[in-house]
Amino acid sequence: MAVISLQITRRSAVLDGRPFGAAGAYEKIMGMLHIGVDPVHRANQAITDLAAAPRNTAGLVECEADFYLLRPQDPARGNRRLLLDVPNRGRKVALGLLNSTPRVPDPATPEDFGNGFLMRWGYTVAWCGWQHDVPRRDGLMALTVPAVRSGNGPISGPVSCEWRPNARVETLRMADRYHIAQPTADLDDPAARLTVREHAGAPAGAIARTAWRFADASHVCLDGGFEAGKIYELVYRAEHPPLVGLGLLAVRDAAAWLRSASTADGNPSAGELERAYVLGVSQTGRFLRHFLYLGLNEDEAGRRVFDGAIAHVAGARRGEFNQRFGQPSLNATCSVGSLFPFTDTLEVDRVTGERGALLGRLEARGTLPKVVTTNTAAEYWRGDASLIHTDVEGTRDVAPHPQARLYLFAGSQHTPGTLPPPDAD
């Protein structure tokens, strides 16, 4: 069924009805998407643990996604194009990138809409929460998902956290940045281990279990404190894994619903959209690469969802977007972001014998969008971006897929900097 309903919590004119050129005035809609996924449908089978999730009386797996929409008040003046901006760690990105604005959670002033590029060209712009561990504060957009379960008791498994403190601290949250932690199953777990490295290339040294402890289920303390500049990794056991991969389906189904659902279904853009594009930047660029690899650009009705996808500054990586106990924000050395295959077309890993193509499943199903990949020099210096267009050994160039384009912003950085520099990881 996909989207069941949209609960609108706020609807208002943008900038009191000020027109954006020929596209005219815009409307802002905020609310919550209620989504129900068929766990036995062919289009959903790539999602890890979907079969183990609780179901409603209709046999669907439910989730709820924060929703935000900007649309022309007069649809006839729009360009009939949807741009879905996948929120980066809960934050809107497209207006900052394309309208030259500061990132704000709820654009409300002329400055928040910047040069008005997307509006002046008549785009409908949407955001949908997809990340389960984003806290719902400060306007961040999140997704509520169920925990998967087993008939034999709680599901448990290992979770890894990595930190590089900028200053000495006594306690660290067991999550990436400001995200919600996956709590430990046992505060006294003797098998939990904490290690430290002097730098990225150094060997990890074990810290005695008597020298550190869980302050509570979501925080860890170290005698003498965690030192600035060192790299710490904690591995522990957790229970009740959230259904991480539902985020991939939430993005797909939000766009499919906006394109195809009727006014009777509660769709505020019913009949207004002919094309849909999706944008991901950095973390969400990696999310899009994972989305494409899993072949998810097809809704439960068999329709292609996105006609175009833009993955910006993602390098050749993916991420923990579809694994048990996955942490979607994690970009640490120990995470699973560097996943084969890297190229659009078929390649072979001569070490493992594995064969694959990033776009292979979509091509086989006839749902391949046009794909634009853009990277800066930073993703090459990081060491992975070249894998998009070379073989694994780095001995020969690999041409992009005919429906894909690759671009490099030479000499540029991952994201624009700010002054004064922020004190942040």
Coordinates of C-alpha atoms in Angstrom, one line a residue:
M1 CA 0.0 0.0 0.0
A2 CA 2.9 2.4 0.7
V3 CA 1.6 5.8 2.0
I4 CA -1.6 5.4 4.0
S5 CA -2.2 9.0 4.8
L6 CA -0.8 12.5 5.3
Q7 CA -1.6 14.2 8.5
I8 CA -1.1 18.0 7.9
T9 CA -0.1 19.9 10.9
R10 CA 0.6 23.3 9.3
R11 CA -0.3 24.9 6.0
S12 CA 0.6 28.5 5.1
A13 CA 1.6 30.8 2.3
V14 CA 5.4 31.3 1.8
L15 CA 6.6 34.9 2.5
D16 CA 2.9 36.0 2.8
G17 CA 2.3 35.2 -0.8
R18 CA 5.3 37.0 -2.4
P19 CA 5.7 35.8 -6.0
F20 CA 8.8 34.0 -7.2
G21 CA 8.9 35.3 -10.8
A22 CA 6.7 33.5 -13.3
A23 CA 6.1 30.6 -10.9
G24 CA 4.1 32.9 -8.6
A25 CA 3.5 32.4 -4.9
Y26 CA 4.4 29.3 -3.0
E27 CA 2.7 27.2 -0.3
K28 CA 4.3 25.4 2.6
I29 CA 2.9 22.2 4.0
M30 CA 4.2 20.4 7.1
G31 CA 3.0 17.1 8.6
M32 CA 3.5 13.4 9.1
L33 CA 3.3 10.6 6.5
H34 CA 1.9 7.4 7.7
I35 CA 3.4 4.6 5.6
G36 CA 2.4 0.9 5.4
V37 CA 4.8 -1.5 3.6
D38 CA 3.9 -4.9 2.3
P39 CA 6.6 -7.2 3.7
V40 CA 6.0 -9.9 1.0
H41 CA 5.9 -7.7 -2.0
R42 CA 8.7 -8.2 -4.6
A43 CA 9.6 -4.5 -4.6
N44 CA 10.5 -4.6 -0.9
Q45 CA 12.5 -7.8 -0.6
A46 CA 15.9 -6.1 -0.5
I47 CA 15.1 -4.7 3.0
T48 CA 17.0 -6.5 5.8
D49 CA 14.8 -7.9 8.5
L50 CA 11.5 -6.7 6.9
A51 CA 10.0 -10.2 7.4
A52 CA 10.7 -10.0 11.1
A53 CA 9.0 -6.7 11.7
P54 CA 5.6 -6.5 13.5
R55 CA 2.6 -6.1 11.2
N56 CA -0.8 -4.3 11.5
T57 CA -4.1 -6.0 11.0
A58 CA -3.8 -5.5 7.2
G59 CA -0.4 -7.3 7.2
L60 CA 1.6 -4.1 6.6
V61 CA 4.7 -2.9 8.4
E62 CA 4.1 0.7 9.5
C63 CA 6.3 3.7 10.0
E64 CA 5.8 7.5 10.3
A65 CA 7.9 10.1 8.5
D66 CA 8.2 13.8 9.1
F67 CA 7.1 15.6 5.9
Y68 CA 7.7 19.1 4.5
L69 CA 6.6 20.4 1.1
L70 CA 7.0 23.6 -0.9
R71 CA 4.7 23.9 -3.9
P72 CA 3.4 26.5 -6.3
Q73 CA 0.1 27.8 -5.1
D74 CA -1.1 27.8 -8.7
P75 CA 0.0 24.5 -10.1
A76 CA -0.4 25.8 -13.7
R77 CA 2.6 28.1 -13.1
G78 CA 4.9 25.3 -11.8
N79 CA 7.2 23.2 -14.0
R80 CA 5.5 19.9 -13.0
R81 CA 8.8 18.6 -11.5
L82 CA 9.4 17.2 -8.0
L83 CA 12.7 17.5 -6.3
L84 CA 12.9 15.3 -3.2
D85 CA 15.8 16.4 -1.0
V86 CA 16.9 13.5 1.2
P87 CA 17.5 15.2 4.6
N88 CA 21.2 14.9 5.7
R89 CA 21.1 13.7 9.3
G90 CA 17.7 15.3 9.6
R91 CA 18.6 18.6 7.9
K92 CA 17.3 20.1 4.7
V93 CA 20.1 20.6 2.1
A94 CA 18.6 21.6 -1.3
L95 CA 17.8 25.3 -0.5
G96 CA 21.3 25.9 0.9
L97 CA 23.0 24.2 -2.1
L98 CA 20.8 25.5 -4.9
N99 CA 19.2 28.7 -3.5
S100 CA 22.5 29.9 -1.8
T101 CA 21.0 30.1 1.7
P102 CA 22.0 29.2 5.2
R103 CA 20.6 25.8 6.3
V104 CA 17.5 26.4 8.4
P105 CA 14.9 23.8 9.5
D106 CA 11.9 25.9 8.5
P107 CA 12.5 28.6 5.9
A108 CA 10.4 31.6 6.7
T109 CA 12.2 34.8 5.7
P110 CA 13.4 36.2 2.3
E111 CA 17.0 35.3 3.4
D112 CA 15.9 31.7 4.0
F113 CA 14.9 31.4 0.3
G114 CA 18.0 33.1 -1.0
N115 CA 18.2 33.6 -4.7
G116 CA 14.9 31.7 -5.1
F117 CA 16.3 29.5 -7.8
L118 CA 14.2 26.4 -7.2
M119 CA 11.0 28.5 -6.7
R120 CA 11.6 30.7 -9.7
W121 CA 11.9 27.6 -11.9
G122 CA 8.7 26.3 -10.5
Y123 CA 9.9 23.2 -8.7
T124 CA 7.8 21.4 -6.1
V125 CA 10.4 20.6 -3.4
A126 CA 9.8 17.9 -0.7
W127 CA 11.5 16.4 2.3
C128 CA 10.8 13.2 4.0
G129 CA 12.3 11.9 7.3
W130 CA 14.1 8.6 6.7
Q131 CA 16.6 8.2 9.5
H132 CA 15.4 6.4 12.7
D133 CA 18.0 7.7 15.1
V134 CA 17.6 11.4 14.4
P135 CA 16.2 13.2 17.5
R136 CA 13.0 15.2 16.8
R137 CA 14.3 18.6 18.0
D138 CA 15.5 21.8 16.4
G139 CA 13.4 21.1 13.3
L140 CA 15.3 17.9 12.4
M141 CA 13.3 15.4 10.3
A142 CA 13.1 11.7 11.4
L143 CA 11.4 8.4 10.8
T144 CA 9.7 6.3 13.5
V145 CA 10.2 2.6 12.8
P146 CA 9.4 -0.6 14.6
A147 CA 12.0 -2.9 16.2
V148 CA 12.4 -6.3 14.6
R149 CA 11.7 -9.4 16.7
S150 CA 12.1 -13.1 17.0
G151 CA 9.7 -15.7 18.2
N152 CA 12.5 -17.0 20.5
G153 CA 13.0 -13.8 22.4
P154 CA 14.9 -10.5 21.8
I155 CA 17.2 -10.2 18.8
S156 CA 20.7 -9.1 19.9
G157 CA 23.9 -8.3 18.1
P158 CA 27.1 -6.2 18.1
V159 CA 27.2 -2.4 17.8
S160 CA 30.3 -0.3 17.2
C161 CA 30.9 3.3 18.0
E162 CA 33.9 5.4 17.1
W163 CA 34.9 8.8 18.5
R164 CA 37.7 11.3 17.9
P165 CA 37.3 13.9 20.7
N166 CA 38.4 17.5 20.1
A167 CA 38.9 18.0 23.8
R168 CA 39.3 15.8 26.9
V169 CA 35.9 14.6 28.1
E170 CA 34.9 12.1 30.8
T171 CA 31.8 10.7 29.1
L172 CA 30.8 10.0 25.5
R173 CA 27.3 9.2 24.0
M174 CA 27.2 5.8 22.3
A175 CA 26.1 7.3 19.0
D176 CA 27.4 9.3 16.1
R177 CA 27.2 13.1 16.8
Y178 CA 23.9 14.1 18.3
H179 CA 22.0 11.0 17.3
I180 CA 19.9 8.6 19.5
A181 CA 22.1 5.8 20.9
Q182 CA 21.4 2.1 20.6
P183 CA 21.5 1.2 24.3
T184 CA 23.6 -1.6 25.6
A185 CA 21.8 -4.8 26.7
D186 CA 24.0 -5.2 29.7
L187 CA 25.7 -2.5 31.8
D188 CA 28.1 -5.0 33.2
D189 CA 28.8 -6.9 29.9
P190 CA 32.2 -8.4 30.3
A191 CA 32.5 -9.0 26.6
A192 CA 32.2 -5.3 25.7
R193 CA 35.5 -3.9 24.6
L194 CA 37.0 -0.4 24.3
T195 CA 40.1 0.3 22.3
V196 CA 42.3 3.4 21.5
R197 CA 44.6 4.4 18.6
E198 CA 47.0 7.2 18.4
H199 CA 46.1 7.9 14.8
A200 CA 44.2 6.4 11.9
G201 CA 47.1 4.1 10.8
A202 CA 48.1 3.0 14.3
P203 CA 47.2 -0.4 15.9
A204 CA 44.3 -0.5 18.3
G205 CA 45.2 -1.1 22.0
A206 CA 42.7 -2.6 24.4
I207 CA 41.7 -0.6 27.4
A208 CA 41.2 -2.7 30.5
R209 CA 37.6 -3.4 31.3
T210 CA 38.2 -2.1 34.9
A211 CA 39.2 1.3 33.5
W212 CA 36.0 2.1 31.8
R213 CA 32.2 1.5 32.4
F214 CA 28.8 2.2 31.0
A215 CA 27.5 5.4 32.8
D216 CA 24.1 4.3 31.7
A217 CA 22.7 2.4 28.8
S218 CA 23.6 5.1 26.3
H219 CA 26.9 6.6 27.6
V220 CA 30.4 5.3 28.4
C221 CA 33.0 6.7 30.9
L222 CA 36.7 6.3 31.0
D223 CA 38.9 6.8 34.1
G224 CA 41.0 9.9 33.4
G225 CA 38.8 10.9 30.5
F226 CA 39.0 10.4 26.7
E227 CA 41.9 12.4 25.3
A228 CA 41.7 14.9 22.5
G229 CA 43.0 13.6 19.1
K230 CA 42.9 9.9 19.9
I231 CA 40.6 7.5 18.2
Y232 CA 38.4 5.4 20.5
E233 CA 36.2 2.4 19.4
L234 CA 33.6 0.7 21.6
V235 CA 32.0 -2.6 20.6
Y236 CA 29.1 -3.8 22.7
R237 CA 25.9 -5.9 22.5
A238 CA 22.5 -4.4 22.0
E239 CA 18.9 -5.7 21.6
H240 CA 15.7 -4.9 19.7
P241 CA 17.3 -3.6 16.4
P242 CA 15.2 -0.9 14.7
L243 CA 14.2 -1.6 11.1
V244 CA 16.8 0.7 9.6
G245 CA 16.1 -0.1 6.0
L246 CA 12.5 1.3 6.1
G247 CA 14.1 4.7 5.5
L248 CA 14.9 3.6 2.0
L249 CA 11.3 2.7 1.3
A250 CA 10.0 5.9 3.0
V251 CA 11.9 8.1 0.5
R252 CA 10.7 5.9 -2.4
D253 CA 7.1 5.8 -1.3
A254 CA 6.8 9.5 -0.4
A255 CA 7.9 10.5 -3.9
A256 CA 5.7 7.8 -5.5
W257 CA 2.7 9.0 -3.6
L258 CA 3.2 12.7 -4.5
R259 CA 3.5 11.7 -8.2
S260 CA 0.6 9.3 -8.4
A261 CA -1.9 9.6 -5.5
S262 CA -5.2 11.4 -5.9
T263 CA -6.8 14.3 -4.1
A264 CA -9.1 11.8 -2.4
D265 CA -5.9 10.2 -1.0
G266 CA -5.0 13.5 0.6
N267 CA -2.2 14.3 -1.8
P268 CA -1.6 18.1 -2.0
S269 CA 0.2 17.7 -5.3
A270 CA -2.3 15.4 -7.0
G271 CA -2.1 15.7 -10.8
E272 CA 0.6 18.3 -10.6
L273 CA 3.8 16.3 -11.2
E274 CA 5.1 14.6 -14.4
R275 CA 8.8 14.0 -13.3
A276 CA 10.6 13.4 -10.1
Y277 CA 14.2 13.9 -9.1
V278 CA 16.1 13.0 -5.9
L279 CA 19.1 14.8 -4.4
G280 CA 21.5 13.4 -1.8
V281 CA 24.5 15.3 -0.4
S282 CA 27.4 13.6 1.4
Q283 CA 25.7 11.2 3.8
T284 CA 22.6 11.1 1.7
G285 CA 24.5 10.9 -1.5
R286 CA 25.8 7.6 -0.1
F287 CA 22.2 6.8 0.8
L288 CA 21.2 7.3 -2.8
R289 CA 24.0 5.0 -4.0
H290 CA 22.7 2.3 -1.7
F291 CA 19.1 3.0 -2.9
L292 CA 20.2 2.6 -6.5
Y293 CA 22.3 -0.6 -5.8
L294 CA 19.3 -2.3 -4.1
G295 CA 17.2 -1.6 -7.1
L296 CA 14.5 0.3 -5.1
N297 CA 13.4 2.8 -7.8
E298 CA 10.1 1.0 -8.3
D299 CA 7.0 1.3 -6.1
E300 CA 4.6 -1.5 -5.2
A301 CA 2.5 -0.7 -8.3
G302 CA 5.6 -1.4 -10.5
R303 CA 6.1 2.2 -11.5
R304 CA 9.5 3.9 -11.8
V305 CA 9.7 6.5 -9.0
F306 CA 12.6 8.8 -9.8
D307 CA 13.5 9.9 -13.3
G308 CA 16.8 11.4 -12.2
A309 CA 19.1 11.0 -9.2
I310 CA 21.9 13.4 -8.1
A311 CA 24.5 12.0 -5.7
H312 CA 26.8 14.9 -4.6
V313 CA 30.1 14.4 -2.7
A314 CA 29.4 10.8 -1.8
G315 CA 32.6 9.3 -3.3
A316 CA 32.3 5.6 -4.1
R317 CA 30.8 4.8 -0.7
R318 CA 27.5 3.6 0.6
G319 CA 26.7 3.0 4.3
E320 CA 24.8 1.4 7.2
F321 CA 21.4 2.1 5.6
N322 CA 20.1 -1.5 5.4
Q323 CA 21.8 -3.6 8.1
R324 CA 20.7 -4.9 11.5
F325 CA 21.8 -2.4 14.2
G326 CA 22.9 0.0 11.4
Q327 CA 23.9 3.5 12.2
P328 CA 23.0 5.6 9.1
S329 CA 25.1 8.6 10.1
L330 CA 28.3 6.6 10.8
N331 CA 31.1 7.4 8.4
A332 CA 33.9 5.9 10.5
T333 CA 36.8 3.8 9.4
C334 CA 35.3 0.7 11.0
S335 CA 31.9 1.1 9.3
V336 CA 30.7 -0.7 6.2
G337 CA 30.6 2.3 3.8
S338 CA 33.2 0.9 1.4
L339 CA 31.0 -1.8 -0.2
F340 CA 31.6 -3.5 -3.5
P341 CA 30.5 -2.9 -6.3
F342 CA 31.7 0.7 -6.9
T343 CA 31.2 1.2 -10.6
D344 CA 27.9 1.6 -12.5
T345 CA 28.6 -1.3 -14.8
L346 CA 29.7 -4.9 -14.2
E347 CA 33.1 -5.3 -12.4
V348 CA 34.9 -8.2 -10.8
D349 CA 36.7 -8.2 -7.4
R350 CA 39.7 -10.5 -8.3
V351 CA 40.4 -11.1 -4.6
T352 CA 36.9 -12.4 -3.6
G353 CA 35.6 -13.3 -7.1
E354 CA 32.5 -11.2 -6.4
R355 CA 30.8 -9.7 -9.5
G356 CA 28.4 -6.8 -9.5
A357 CA 27.3 -3.4 -10.8
L358 CA 25.9 -0.5 -8.8
L359 CA 23.1 0.0 -11.4
G360 CA 22.7 -3.6 -12.4
R361 CA 19.4 -4.4 -10.7
L362 CA 17.7 -1.2 -11.9
E363 CA 18.9 -1.9 -15.5
A364 CA 17.6 -5.4 -15.3
R365 CA 14.2 -4.2 -14.1
G366 CA 13.9 -1.3 -16.5
T367 CA 13.6 1.3 -13.7
L368 CA 17.0 3.0 -14.1
P369 CA 16.9 6.8 -13.7
K370 CA 19.4 9.1 -15.2
V371 CA 22.2 9.5 -12.6
V372 CA 24.5 12.5 -12.0
T373 CA 27.4 11.9 -9.7
T374 CA 29.5 15.0 -8.6
N375 CA 32.5 14.9 -6.3
T376 CA 35.1 17.3 -5.1
A377 CA 38.9 16.8 -4.7
A378 CA 38.2 15.9 -1.1
E379 CA 36.5 12.6 -2.0
Y380 CA 39.6 11.6 -4.1
W381 CA 42.1 12.5 -1.4
R382 CA 40.0 10.5 1.0
G383 CA 40.8 7.6 -1.2
D384 CA 37.6 6.2 -2.6
A385 CA 36.1 8.4 -5.3
S386 CA 38.3 7.1 -8.1
L387 CA 36.7 3.6 -7.6
I388 CA 33.6 5.0 -9.4
H389 CA 35.5 5.0 -12.7
T390 CA 38.4 2.6 -12.3
D391 CA 38.6 -1.2 -11.7
V392 CA 39.3 -2.3 -8.1
E393 CA 43.0 -2.6 -8.7
G394 CA 43.2 0.9 -10.1
T395 CA 44.8 -0.4 -13.3
R396 CA 42.3 0.8 -15.9
D397 CA 39.5 3.3 -16.4
V398 CA 35.9 2.2 -16.4
A399 CA 33.4 4.1 -18.5
P400 CA 30.2 5.3 -16.8
H401 CA 26.9 3.8 -17.7
P402 CA 25.3 5.4 -20.7
Q403 CA 22.6 6.9 -18.4
A404 CA 25.1 8.2 -15.9
R405 CA 27.4 11.3 -15.8
L406 CA 30.4 11.9 -13.6
Y407 CA 31.8 15.3 -12.7
L408 CA 34.7 16.5 -10.5
F409 CA 34.9 19.9 -8.9
A410 CA 38.7 20.1 -9.0
G411 CA 40.6 21.7 -6.2
S412 CA 37.4 22.1 -4.1
Q413 CA 36.4 20.9 -0.6
H414 CA 33.7 18.5 0.6
T415 CA 31.5 21.4 1.9
P416 CA 32.0 25.1 2.2
G417 CA 33.7 26.2 5.4
T418 CA 32.6 28.9 7.8
L419 CA 34.4 31.5 9.9
P420 CA 35.1 31.2 12.7
P421 CA 35.7 27.5 12.4
P422 CA 33.2 25.5 14.5
D423 CA 34.4 23.3 17.3
A424 CA 32.7 20.2 16.1
D425 CA 33.7 16.7 15.0

